[in-house]
mmCIF file of C-alpha atoms and ligand atoms in Angstrom:
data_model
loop_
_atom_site.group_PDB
_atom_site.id
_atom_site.type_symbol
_atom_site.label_atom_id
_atom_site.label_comp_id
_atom_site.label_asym_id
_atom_site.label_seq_id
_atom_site.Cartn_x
_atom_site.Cartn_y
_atom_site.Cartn_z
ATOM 1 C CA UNK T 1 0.000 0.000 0.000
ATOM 2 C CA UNK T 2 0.963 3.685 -0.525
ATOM 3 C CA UNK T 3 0.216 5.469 2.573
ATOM 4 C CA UNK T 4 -0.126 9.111 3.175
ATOM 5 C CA UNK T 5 0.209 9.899 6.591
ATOM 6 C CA UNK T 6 -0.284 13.738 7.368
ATOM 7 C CA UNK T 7 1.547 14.962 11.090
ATOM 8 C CA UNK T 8 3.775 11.805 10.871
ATOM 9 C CA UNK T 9 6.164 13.479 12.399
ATOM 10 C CA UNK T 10 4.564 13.494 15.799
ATOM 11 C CA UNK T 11 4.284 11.394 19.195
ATOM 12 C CA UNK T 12 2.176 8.728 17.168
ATOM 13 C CA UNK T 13 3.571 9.066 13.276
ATOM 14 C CA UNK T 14 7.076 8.279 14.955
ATOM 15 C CA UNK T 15 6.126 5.015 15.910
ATOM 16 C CA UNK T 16 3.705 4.360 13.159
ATOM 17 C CA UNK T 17 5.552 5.384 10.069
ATOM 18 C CA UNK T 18 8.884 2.636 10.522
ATOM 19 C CA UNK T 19 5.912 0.283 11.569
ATOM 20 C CA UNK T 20 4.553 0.874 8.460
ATOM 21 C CA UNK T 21 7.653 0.491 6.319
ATOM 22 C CA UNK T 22 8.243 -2.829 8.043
ATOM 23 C CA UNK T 23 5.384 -4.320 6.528
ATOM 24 C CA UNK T 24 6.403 -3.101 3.211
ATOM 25 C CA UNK T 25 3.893 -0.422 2.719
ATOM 26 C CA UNK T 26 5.280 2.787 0.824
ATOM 27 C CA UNK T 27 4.915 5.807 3.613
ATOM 28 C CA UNK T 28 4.591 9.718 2.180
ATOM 29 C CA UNK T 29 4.845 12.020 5.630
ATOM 30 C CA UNK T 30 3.741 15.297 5.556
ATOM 31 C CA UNK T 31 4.171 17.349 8.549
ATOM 32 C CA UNK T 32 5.180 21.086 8.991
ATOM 33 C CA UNK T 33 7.601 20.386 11.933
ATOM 34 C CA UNK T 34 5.531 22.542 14.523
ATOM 35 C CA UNK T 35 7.584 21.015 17.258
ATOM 36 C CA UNK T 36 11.046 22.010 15.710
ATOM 37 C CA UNK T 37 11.542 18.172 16.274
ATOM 38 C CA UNK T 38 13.795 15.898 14.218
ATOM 39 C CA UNK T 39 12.406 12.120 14.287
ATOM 40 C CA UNK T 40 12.102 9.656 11.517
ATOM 41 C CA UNK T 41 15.915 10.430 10.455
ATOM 42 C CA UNK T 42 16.525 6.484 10.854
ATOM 43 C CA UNK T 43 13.566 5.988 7.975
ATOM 44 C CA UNK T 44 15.284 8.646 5.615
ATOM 45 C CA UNK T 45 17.891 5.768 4.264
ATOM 46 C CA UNK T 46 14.375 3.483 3.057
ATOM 47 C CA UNK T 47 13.613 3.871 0.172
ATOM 48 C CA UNK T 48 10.004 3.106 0.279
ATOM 49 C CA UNK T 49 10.267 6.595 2.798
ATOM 50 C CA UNK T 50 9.295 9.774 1.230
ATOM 51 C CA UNK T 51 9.012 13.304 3.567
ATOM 52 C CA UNK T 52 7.404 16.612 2.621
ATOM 53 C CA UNK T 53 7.954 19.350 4.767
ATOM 54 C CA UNK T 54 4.568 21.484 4.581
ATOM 55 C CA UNK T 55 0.740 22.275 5.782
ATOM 56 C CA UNK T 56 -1.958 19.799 5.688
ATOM 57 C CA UNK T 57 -4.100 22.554 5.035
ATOM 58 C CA UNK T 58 -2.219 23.683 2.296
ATOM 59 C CA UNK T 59 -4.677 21.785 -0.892
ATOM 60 C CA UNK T 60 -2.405 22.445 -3.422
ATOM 61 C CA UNK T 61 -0.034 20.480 -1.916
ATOM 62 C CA UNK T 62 -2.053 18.133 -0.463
ATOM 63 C CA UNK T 63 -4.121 16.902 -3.912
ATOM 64 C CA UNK T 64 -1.241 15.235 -5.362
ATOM 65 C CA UNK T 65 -0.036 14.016 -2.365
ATOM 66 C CA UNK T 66 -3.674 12.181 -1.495
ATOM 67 C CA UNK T 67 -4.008 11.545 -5.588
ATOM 68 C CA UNK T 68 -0.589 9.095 -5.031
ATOM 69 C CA UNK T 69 -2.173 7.368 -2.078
ATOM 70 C CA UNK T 70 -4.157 4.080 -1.416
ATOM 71 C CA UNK T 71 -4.889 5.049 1.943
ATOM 72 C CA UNK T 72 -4.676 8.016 3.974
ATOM 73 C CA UNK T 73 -3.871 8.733 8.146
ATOM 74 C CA UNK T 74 -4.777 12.088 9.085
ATOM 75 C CA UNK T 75 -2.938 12.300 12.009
ATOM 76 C CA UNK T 76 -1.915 16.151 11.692
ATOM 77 C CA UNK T 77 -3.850 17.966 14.479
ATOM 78 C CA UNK T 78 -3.049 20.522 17.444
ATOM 79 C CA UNK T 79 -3.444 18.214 20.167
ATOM 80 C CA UNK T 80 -5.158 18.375 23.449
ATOM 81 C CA UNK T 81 -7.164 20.873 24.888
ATOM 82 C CA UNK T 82 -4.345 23.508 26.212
ATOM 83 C CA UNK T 83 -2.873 23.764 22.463
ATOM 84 C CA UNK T 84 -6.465 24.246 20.866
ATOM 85 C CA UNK T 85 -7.099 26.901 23.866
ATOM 86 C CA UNK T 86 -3.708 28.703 22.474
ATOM 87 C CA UNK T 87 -4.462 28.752 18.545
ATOM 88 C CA UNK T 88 -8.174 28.340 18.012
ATOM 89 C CA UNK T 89 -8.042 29.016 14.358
ATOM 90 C CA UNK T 90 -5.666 26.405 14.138
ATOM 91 C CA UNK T 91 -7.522 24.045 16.076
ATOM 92 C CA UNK T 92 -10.626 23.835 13.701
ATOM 93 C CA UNK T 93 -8.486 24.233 10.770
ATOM 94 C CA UNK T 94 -6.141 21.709 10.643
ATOM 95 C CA UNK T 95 -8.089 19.036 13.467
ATOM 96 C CA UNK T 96 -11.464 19.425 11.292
ATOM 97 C CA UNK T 97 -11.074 21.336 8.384
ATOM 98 C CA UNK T 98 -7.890 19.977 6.739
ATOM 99 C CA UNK T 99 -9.275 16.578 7.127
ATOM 100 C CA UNK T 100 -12.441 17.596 5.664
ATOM 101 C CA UNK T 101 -10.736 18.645 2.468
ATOM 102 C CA UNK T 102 -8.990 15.472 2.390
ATOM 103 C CA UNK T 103 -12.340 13.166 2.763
ATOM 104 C CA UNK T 104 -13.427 15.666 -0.093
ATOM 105 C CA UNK T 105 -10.081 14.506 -2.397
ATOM 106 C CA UNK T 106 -9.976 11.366 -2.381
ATOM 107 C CA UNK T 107 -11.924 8.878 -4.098
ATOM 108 C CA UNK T 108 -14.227 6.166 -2.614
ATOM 109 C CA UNK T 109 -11.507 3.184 -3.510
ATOM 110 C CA UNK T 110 -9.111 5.426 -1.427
ATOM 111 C CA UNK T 111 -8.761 4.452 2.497
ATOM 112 C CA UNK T 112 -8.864 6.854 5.323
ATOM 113 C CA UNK T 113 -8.378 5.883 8.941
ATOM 114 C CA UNK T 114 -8.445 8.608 11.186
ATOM 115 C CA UNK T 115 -7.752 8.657 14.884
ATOM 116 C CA UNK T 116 -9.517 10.471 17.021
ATOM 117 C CA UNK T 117 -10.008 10.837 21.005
ATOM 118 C CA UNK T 118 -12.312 8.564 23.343
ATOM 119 C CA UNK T 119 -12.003 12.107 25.750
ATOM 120 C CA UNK T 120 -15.482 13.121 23.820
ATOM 121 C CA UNK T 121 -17.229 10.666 26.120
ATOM 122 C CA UNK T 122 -16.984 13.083 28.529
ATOM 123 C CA UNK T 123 -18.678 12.118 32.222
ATOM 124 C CA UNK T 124 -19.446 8.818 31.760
ATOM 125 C CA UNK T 125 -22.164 7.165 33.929
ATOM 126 C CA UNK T 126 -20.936 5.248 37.250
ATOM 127 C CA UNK T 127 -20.371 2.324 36.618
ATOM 128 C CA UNK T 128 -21.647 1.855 32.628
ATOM 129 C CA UNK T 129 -18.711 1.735 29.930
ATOM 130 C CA UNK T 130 -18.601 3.571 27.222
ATOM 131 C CA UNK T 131 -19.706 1.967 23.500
ATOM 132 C CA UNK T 132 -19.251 3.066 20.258
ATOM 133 C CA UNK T 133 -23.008 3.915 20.292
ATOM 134 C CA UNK T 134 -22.608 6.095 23.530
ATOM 135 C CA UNK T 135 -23.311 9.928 22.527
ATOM 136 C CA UNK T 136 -20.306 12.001 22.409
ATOM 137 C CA UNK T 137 -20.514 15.080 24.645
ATOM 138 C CA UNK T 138 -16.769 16.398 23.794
ATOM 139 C CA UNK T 139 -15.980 19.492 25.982
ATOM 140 C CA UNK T 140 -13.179 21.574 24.725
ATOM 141 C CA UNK T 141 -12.599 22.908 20.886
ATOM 142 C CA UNK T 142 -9.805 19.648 20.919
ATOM 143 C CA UNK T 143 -12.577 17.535 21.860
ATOM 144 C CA UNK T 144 -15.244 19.191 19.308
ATOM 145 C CA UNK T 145 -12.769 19.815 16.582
ATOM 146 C CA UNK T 146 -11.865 15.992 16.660
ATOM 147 C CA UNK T 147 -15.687 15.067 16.761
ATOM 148 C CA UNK T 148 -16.501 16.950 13.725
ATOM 149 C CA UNK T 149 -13.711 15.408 11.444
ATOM 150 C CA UNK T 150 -14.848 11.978 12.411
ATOM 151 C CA UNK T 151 -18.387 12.263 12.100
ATOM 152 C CA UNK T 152 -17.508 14.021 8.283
ATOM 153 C CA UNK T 153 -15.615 11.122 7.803
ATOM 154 C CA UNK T 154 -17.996 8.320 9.168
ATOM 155 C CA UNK T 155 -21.076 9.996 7.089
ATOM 156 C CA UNK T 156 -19.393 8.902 4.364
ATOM 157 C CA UNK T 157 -19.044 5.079 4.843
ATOM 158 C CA UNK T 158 -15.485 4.733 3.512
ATOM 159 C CA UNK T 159 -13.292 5.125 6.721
ATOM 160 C CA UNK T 160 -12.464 4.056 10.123
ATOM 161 C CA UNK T 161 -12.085 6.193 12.777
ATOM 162 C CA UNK T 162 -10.154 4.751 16.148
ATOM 163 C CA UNK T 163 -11.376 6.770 19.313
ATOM 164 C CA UNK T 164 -8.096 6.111 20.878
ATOM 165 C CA UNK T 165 -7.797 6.019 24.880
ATOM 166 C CA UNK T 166 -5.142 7.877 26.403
ATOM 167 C CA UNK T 167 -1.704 6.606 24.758
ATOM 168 C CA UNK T 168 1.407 6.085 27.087
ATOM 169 C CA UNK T 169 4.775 4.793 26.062
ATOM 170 C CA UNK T 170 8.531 6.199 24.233
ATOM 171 C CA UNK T 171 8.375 7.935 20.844
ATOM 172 C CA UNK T 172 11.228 9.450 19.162
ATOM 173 C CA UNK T 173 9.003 13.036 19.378
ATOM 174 C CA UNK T 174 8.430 12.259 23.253
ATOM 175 C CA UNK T 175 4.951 14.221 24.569
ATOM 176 C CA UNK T 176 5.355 14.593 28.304
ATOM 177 C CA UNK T 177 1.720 16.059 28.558
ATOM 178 C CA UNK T 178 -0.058 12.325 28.397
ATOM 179 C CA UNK T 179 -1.027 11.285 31.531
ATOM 180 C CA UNK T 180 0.831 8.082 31.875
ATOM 181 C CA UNK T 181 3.754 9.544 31.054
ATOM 182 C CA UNK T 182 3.467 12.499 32.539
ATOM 183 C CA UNK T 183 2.672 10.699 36.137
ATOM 184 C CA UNK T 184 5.823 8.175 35.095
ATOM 185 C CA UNK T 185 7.946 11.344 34.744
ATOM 186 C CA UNK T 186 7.004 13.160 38.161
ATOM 187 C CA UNK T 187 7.564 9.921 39.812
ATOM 188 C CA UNK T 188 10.977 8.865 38.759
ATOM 189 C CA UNK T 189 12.508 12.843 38.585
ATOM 190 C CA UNK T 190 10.289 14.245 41.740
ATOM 191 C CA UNK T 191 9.295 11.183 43.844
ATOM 192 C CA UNK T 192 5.696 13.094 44.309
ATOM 193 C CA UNK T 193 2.575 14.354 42.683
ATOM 194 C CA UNK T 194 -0.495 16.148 44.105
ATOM 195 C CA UNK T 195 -3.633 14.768 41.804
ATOM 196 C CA UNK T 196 -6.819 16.648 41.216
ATOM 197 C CA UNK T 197 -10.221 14.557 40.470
ATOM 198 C CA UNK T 198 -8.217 11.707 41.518
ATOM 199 C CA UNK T 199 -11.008 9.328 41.213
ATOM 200 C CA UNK T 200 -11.844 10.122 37.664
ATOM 201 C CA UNK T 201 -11.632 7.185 35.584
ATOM 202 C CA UNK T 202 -10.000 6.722 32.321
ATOM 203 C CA UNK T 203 -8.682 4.520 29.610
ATOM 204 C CA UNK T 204 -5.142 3.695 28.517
ATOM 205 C CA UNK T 205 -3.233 2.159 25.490
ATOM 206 C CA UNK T 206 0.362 1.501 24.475
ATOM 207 C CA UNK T 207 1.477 3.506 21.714
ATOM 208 C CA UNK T 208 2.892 0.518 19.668
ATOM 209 C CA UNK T 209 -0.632 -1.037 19.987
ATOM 210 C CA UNK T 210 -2.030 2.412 18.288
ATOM 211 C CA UNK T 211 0.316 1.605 15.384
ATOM 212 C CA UNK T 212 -0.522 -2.279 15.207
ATOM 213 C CA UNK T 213 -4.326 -1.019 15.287
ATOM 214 C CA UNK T 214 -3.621 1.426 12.233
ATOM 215 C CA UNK T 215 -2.117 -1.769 10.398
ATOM 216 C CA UNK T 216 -5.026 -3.715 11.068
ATOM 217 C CA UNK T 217 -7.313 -1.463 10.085
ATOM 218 C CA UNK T 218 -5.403 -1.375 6.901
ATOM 219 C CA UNK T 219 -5.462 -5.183 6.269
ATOM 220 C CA UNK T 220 -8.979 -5.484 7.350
ATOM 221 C CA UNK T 221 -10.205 -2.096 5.804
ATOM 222 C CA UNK T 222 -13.346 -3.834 3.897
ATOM 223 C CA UNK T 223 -14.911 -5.576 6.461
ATOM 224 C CA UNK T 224 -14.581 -2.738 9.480
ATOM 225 C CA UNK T 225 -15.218 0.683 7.495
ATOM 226 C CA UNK T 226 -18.003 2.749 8.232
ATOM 227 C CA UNK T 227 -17.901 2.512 11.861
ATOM 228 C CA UNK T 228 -15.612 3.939 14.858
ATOM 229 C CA UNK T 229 -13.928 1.872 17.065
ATOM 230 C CA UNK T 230 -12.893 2.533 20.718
ATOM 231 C CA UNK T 231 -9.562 1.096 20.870
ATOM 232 C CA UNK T 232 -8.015 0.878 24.419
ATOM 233 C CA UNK T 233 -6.276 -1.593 27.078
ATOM 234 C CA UNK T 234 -9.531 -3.900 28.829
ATOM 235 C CA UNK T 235 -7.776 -4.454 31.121
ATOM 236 C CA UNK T 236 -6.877 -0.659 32.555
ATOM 237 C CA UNK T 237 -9.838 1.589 32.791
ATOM 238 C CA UNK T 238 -7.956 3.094 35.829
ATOM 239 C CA UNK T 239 -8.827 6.282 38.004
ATOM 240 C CA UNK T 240 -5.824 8.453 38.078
ATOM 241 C CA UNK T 241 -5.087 7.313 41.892
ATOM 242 C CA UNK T 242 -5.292 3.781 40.545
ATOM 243 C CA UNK T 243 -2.435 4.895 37.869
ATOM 244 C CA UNK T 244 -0.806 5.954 41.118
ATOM 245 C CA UNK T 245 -0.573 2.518 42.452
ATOM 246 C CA UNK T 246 0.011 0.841 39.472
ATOM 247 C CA UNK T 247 3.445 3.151 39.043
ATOM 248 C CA UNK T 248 4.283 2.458 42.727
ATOM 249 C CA UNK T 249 4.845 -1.241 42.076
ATOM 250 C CA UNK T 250 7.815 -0.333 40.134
ATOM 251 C CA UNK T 251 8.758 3.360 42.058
ATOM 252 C CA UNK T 252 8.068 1.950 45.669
ATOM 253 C CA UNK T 253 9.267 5.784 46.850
ATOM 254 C CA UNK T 254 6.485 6.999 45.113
ATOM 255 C CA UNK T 255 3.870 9.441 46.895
ATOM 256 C CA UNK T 256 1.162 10.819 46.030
ATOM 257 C CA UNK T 257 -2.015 12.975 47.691
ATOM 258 C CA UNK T 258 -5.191 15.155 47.018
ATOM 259 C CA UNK T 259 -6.051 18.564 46.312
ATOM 260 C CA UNK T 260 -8.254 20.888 44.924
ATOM 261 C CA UNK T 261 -5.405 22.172 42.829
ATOM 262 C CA UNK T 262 -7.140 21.431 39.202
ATOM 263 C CA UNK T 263 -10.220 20.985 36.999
ATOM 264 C CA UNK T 264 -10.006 18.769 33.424
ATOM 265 C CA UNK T 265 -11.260 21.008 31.031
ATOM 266 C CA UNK T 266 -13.147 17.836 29.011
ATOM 267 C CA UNK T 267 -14.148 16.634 32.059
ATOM 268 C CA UNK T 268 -13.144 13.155 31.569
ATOM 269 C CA UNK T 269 -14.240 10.389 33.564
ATOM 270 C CA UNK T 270 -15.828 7.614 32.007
ATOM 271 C CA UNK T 271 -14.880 3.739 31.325
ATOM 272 C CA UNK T 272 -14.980 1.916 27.697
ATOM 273 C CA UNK T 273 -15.547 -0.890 26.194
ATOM 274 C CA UNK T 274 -13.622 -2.568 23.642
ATOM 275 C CA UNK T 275 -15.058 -5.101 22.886
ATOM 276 C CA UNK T 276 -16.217 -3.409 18.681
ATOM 277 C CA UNK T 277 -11.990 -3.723 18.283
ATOM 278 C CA UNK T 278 -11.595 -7.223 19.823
ATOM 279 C CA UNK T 279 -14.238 -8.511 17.630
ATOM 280 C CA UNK T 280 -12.154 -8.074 14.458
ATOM 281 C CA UNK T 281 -9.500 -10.353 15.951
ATOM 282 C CA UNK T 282 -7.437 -7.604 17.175
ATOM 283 C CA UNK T 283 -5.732 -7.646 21.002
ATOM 284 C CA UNK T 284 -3.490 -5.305 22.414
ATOM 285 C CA UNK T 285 0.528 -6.682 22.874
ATOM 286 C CA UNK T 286 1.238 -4.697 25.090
ATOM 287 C CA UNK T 287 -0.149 -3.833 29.013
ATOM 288 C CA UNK T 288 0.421 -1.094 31.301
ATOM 289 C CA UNK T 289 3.134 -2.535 33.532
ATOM 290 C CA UNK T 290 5.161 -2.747 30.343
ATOM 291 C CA UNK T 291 4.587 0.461 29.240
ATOM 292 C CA UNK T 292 5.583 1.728 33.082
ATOM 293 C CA UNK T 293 8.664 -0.206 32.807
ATOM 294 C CA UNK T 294 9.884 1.556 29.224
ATOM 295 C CA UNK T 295 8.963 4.641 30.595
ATOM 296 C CA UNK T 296 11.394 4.635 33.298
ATOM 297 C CA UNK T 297 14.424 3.186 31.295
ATOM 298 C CA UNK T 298 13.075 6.302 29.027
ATOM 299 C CA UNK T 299 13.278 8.851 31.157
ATOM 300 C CA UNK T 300 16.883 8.183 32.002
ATOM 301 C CA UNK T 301 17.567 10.016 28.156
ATOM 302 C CA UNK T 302 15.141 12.463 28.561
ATOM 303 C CA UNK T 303 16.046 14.856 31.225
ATOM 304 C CA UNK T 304 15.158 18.482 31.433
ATOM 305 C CA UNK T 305 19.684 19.377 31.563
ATOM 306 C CA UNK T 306 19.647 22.927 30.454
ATOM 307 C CA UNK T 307 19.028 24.378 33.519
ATOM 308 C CA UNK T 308 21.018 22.648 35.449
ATOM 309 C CA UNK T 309 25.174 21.892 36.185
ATOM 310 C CA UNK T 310 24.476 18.290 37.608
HETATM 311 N N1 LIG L 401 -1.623 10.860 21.851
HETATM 312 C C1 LIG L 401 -2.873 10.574 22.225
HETATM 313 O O1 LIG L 401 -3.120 10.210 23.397
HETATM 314 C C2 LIG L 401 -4.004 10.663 21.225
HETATM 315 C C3 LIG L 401 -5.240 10.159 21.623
HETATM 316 C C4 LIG L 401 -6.297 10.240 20.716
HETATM 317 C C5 LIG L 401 -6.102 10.772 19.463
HETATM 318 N N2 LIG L 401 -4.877 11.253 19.115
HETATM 319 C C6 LIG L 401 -4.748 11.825 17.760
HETATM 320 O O2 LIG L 401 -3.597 11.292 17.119
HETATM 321 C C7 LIG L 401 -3.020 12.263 16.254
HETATM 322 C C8 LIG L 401 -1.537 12.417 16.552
HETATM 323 O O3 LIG L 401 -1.366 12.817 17.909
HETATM 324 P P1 LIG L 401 0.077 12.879 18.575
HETATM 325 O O4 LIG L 401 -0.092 12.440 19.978
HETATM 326 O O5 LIG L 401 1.074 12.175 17.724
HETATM 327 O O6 LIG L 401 0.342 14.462 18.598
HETATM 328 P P2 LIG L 401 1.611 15.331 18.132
HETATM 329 O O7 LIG L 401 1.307 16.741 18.534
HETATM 330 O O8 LIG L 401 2.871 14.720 18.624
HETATM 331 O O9 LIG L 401 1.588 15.197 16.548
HETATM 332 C C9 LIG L 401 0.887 16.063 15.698
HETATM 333 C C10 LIG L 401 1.745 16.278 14.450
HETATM 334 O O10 LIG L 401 1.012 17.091 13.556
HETATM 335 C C11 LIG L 401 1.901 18.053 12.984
HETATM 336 N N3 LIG L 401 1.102 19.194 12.549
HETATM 337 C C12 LIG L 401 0.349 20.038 13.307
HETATM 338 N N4 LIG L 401 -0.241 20.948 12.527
HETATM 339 C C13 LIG L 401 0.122 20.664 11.250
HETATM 340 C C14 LIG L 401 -0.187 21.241 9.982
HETATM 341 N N5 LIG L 401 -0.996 22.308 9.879
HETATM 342 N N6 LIG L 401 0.353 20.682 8.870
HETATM 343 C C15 LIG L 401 1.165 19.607 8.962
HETATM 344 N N7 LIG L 401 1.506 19.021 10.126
HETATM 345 C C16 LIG L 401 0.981 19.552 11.248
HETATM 346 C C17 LIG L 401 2.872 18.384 14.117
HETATM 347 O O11 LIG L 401 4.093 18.934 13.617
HETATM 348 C C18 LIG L 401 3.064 17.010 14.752
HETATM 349 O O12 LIG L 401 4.138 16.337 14.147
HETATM 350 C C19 LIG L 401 -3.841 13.548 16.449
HETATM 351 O O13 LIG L 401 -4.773 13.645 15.412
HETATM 352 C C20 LIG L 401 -4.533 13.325 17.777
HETATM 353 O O14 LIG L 401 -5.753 14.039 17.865
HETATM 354 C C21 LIG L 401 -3.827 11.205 19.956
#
């Protein structure tokens, strides 16, 4: 396959593009380096590796670029709801509106799978996970910029859209803004965290398992398009003091307490179900507990040194 994958220069397209190549599909990235970062320099010597520096807004440099393509991943987007807050133009023009131009390129025979957030679930009900059938109630413009592409997208019949929980593990462009991580981080450099809404629940899912899903969706793109799919780890809907105790196995020196120090603008506190995703065959490889353990060994390359003599 020729894939186009726009913003695969980010936390996710690092992983996912050399998945990609090592399955022998033919990856175009197109990503305007927002970031100033620098991965996918190992893929550069492939040959089936193509990058174009530029805007996935841009359509005169996008309708070639989707013309070339068997199947597209729109994964260019400002991400999370302090970045939308910052640039709300942006927000709804490249998380909604550049992918609406793309749905409007392509042919049917072309594939799009687009990922999107599982955050629009919002407050979930006690007890009662979250289905693909649940109505979204996203919060923030991240949460309602990503709702709008997907439902564009799903209108049409031809794609599949992956409501991804919240993603934890090492990418060459590291985010240290995802919870997991995040909470990994604090604990190894600061030994401490104070949580707000401690008790709100959600889900989690290894960032290599985002890529394998992208790959699966690609093999079994016929029989799943036309519907979203939640796509997290079954086994960890956790509450963010749950996360806490999951980290402490492996950080025994690990505190952590309560305050009223924070609200989550989407709100987010809800379980889900994934079973829609485990009924095409596909299982997550890889659990939390691994993801903890990679997280530390990460963190001893990425330190915040500039500030610092020692
Ligand atoms: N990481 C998660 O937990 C998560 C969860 C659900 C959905 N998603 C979705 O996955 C996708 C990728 O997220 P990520 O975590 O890799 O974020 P990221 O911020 O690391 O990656 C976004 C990429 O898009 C690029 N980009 C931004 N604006 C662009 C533009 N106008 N033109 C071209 N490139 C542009 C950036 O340079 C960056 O490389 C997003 O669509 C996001 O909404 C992520």
């Amino acid at each position: 396959m020729k894939v186009l994958v726009t913003g695969g220069a980010g936390y996710i397209g690092s992983v996912l593009t050399p998945h990609l190549l090592s399955l022998g599909h033919k990856v175009t990235v197109l990503d305007s380096l927002i970031y100033g970062q620098a991965p996918l320099l190992d893929c550069c010597a492939d040959d089936s590796f193509e990058f174009v520096y530029g805007d996935a807004r841009d359509e005169r440099l996008l309708k070639p670029l989707v013309a070339a393509a068997d199947c597209i991943i729109p994964l260019a987007a400002l991400v999370g709801a302090p970045a939308c807050k910052r640039d709300a133009i942006g927000a709804v023009s490249v998380n909604r509106d550049a992918v609406v131009a793309i749905a409007k390129l392509r042919s049917a025979q072309q594939a799009v799978l687009f990922p999107t957030t599982n955050s629009g679930y919002g407050i979930g009900q006690d007890g009662i996970a979250c289905t693909e059938e649940t109505p979204l109630r996203p919060i923030s413009l991240y949460g309602t910029s990503k709702v709008e592409a997907e439902q564009f997208l799903l209108e049409s019949g031809e794609a599949i859209t992956f409501r991804l929980a919240t993603v934890f593990g090492a990418s060459q462009r590291m985010r240290l803004d995802l919870l997991v991580n995040d909470f990994v981080y604090r604990a190894v450099n600061d030994r401490a965290i104070v949580l707000f809404e401690a008790h709100f629940k959600r889900n989690y899912i290894h960032i290599r398992d985002v890529a394998r899903v992208f790959s699966h969706g690609i093999e079994n793109y016929e029989g799943m398009k036309g519907r979203p799919y939640n796509v997290g780890l079954s086994s960890a809907n956790l509450s963010k003091a749950e996360l806490c105790e999951a980290i402490q196995k492996h950080i025994p020196e690990f505190v952590f307490s309560e305050s009223q120090i924070g609200e989550d603008p989407d709100k987010r506190n809800y379980i889900v179900c994934n079973a829609r995703i485990e009924g095409t065959g596909w299982r997550p490889a890889f659990c939390l507990d691994m993801g903890i353990t990679e997280l530390i060994k990460a963190y001893r390359i990425v330190k915040q040194r500039q500030f610092g003599n020692f």
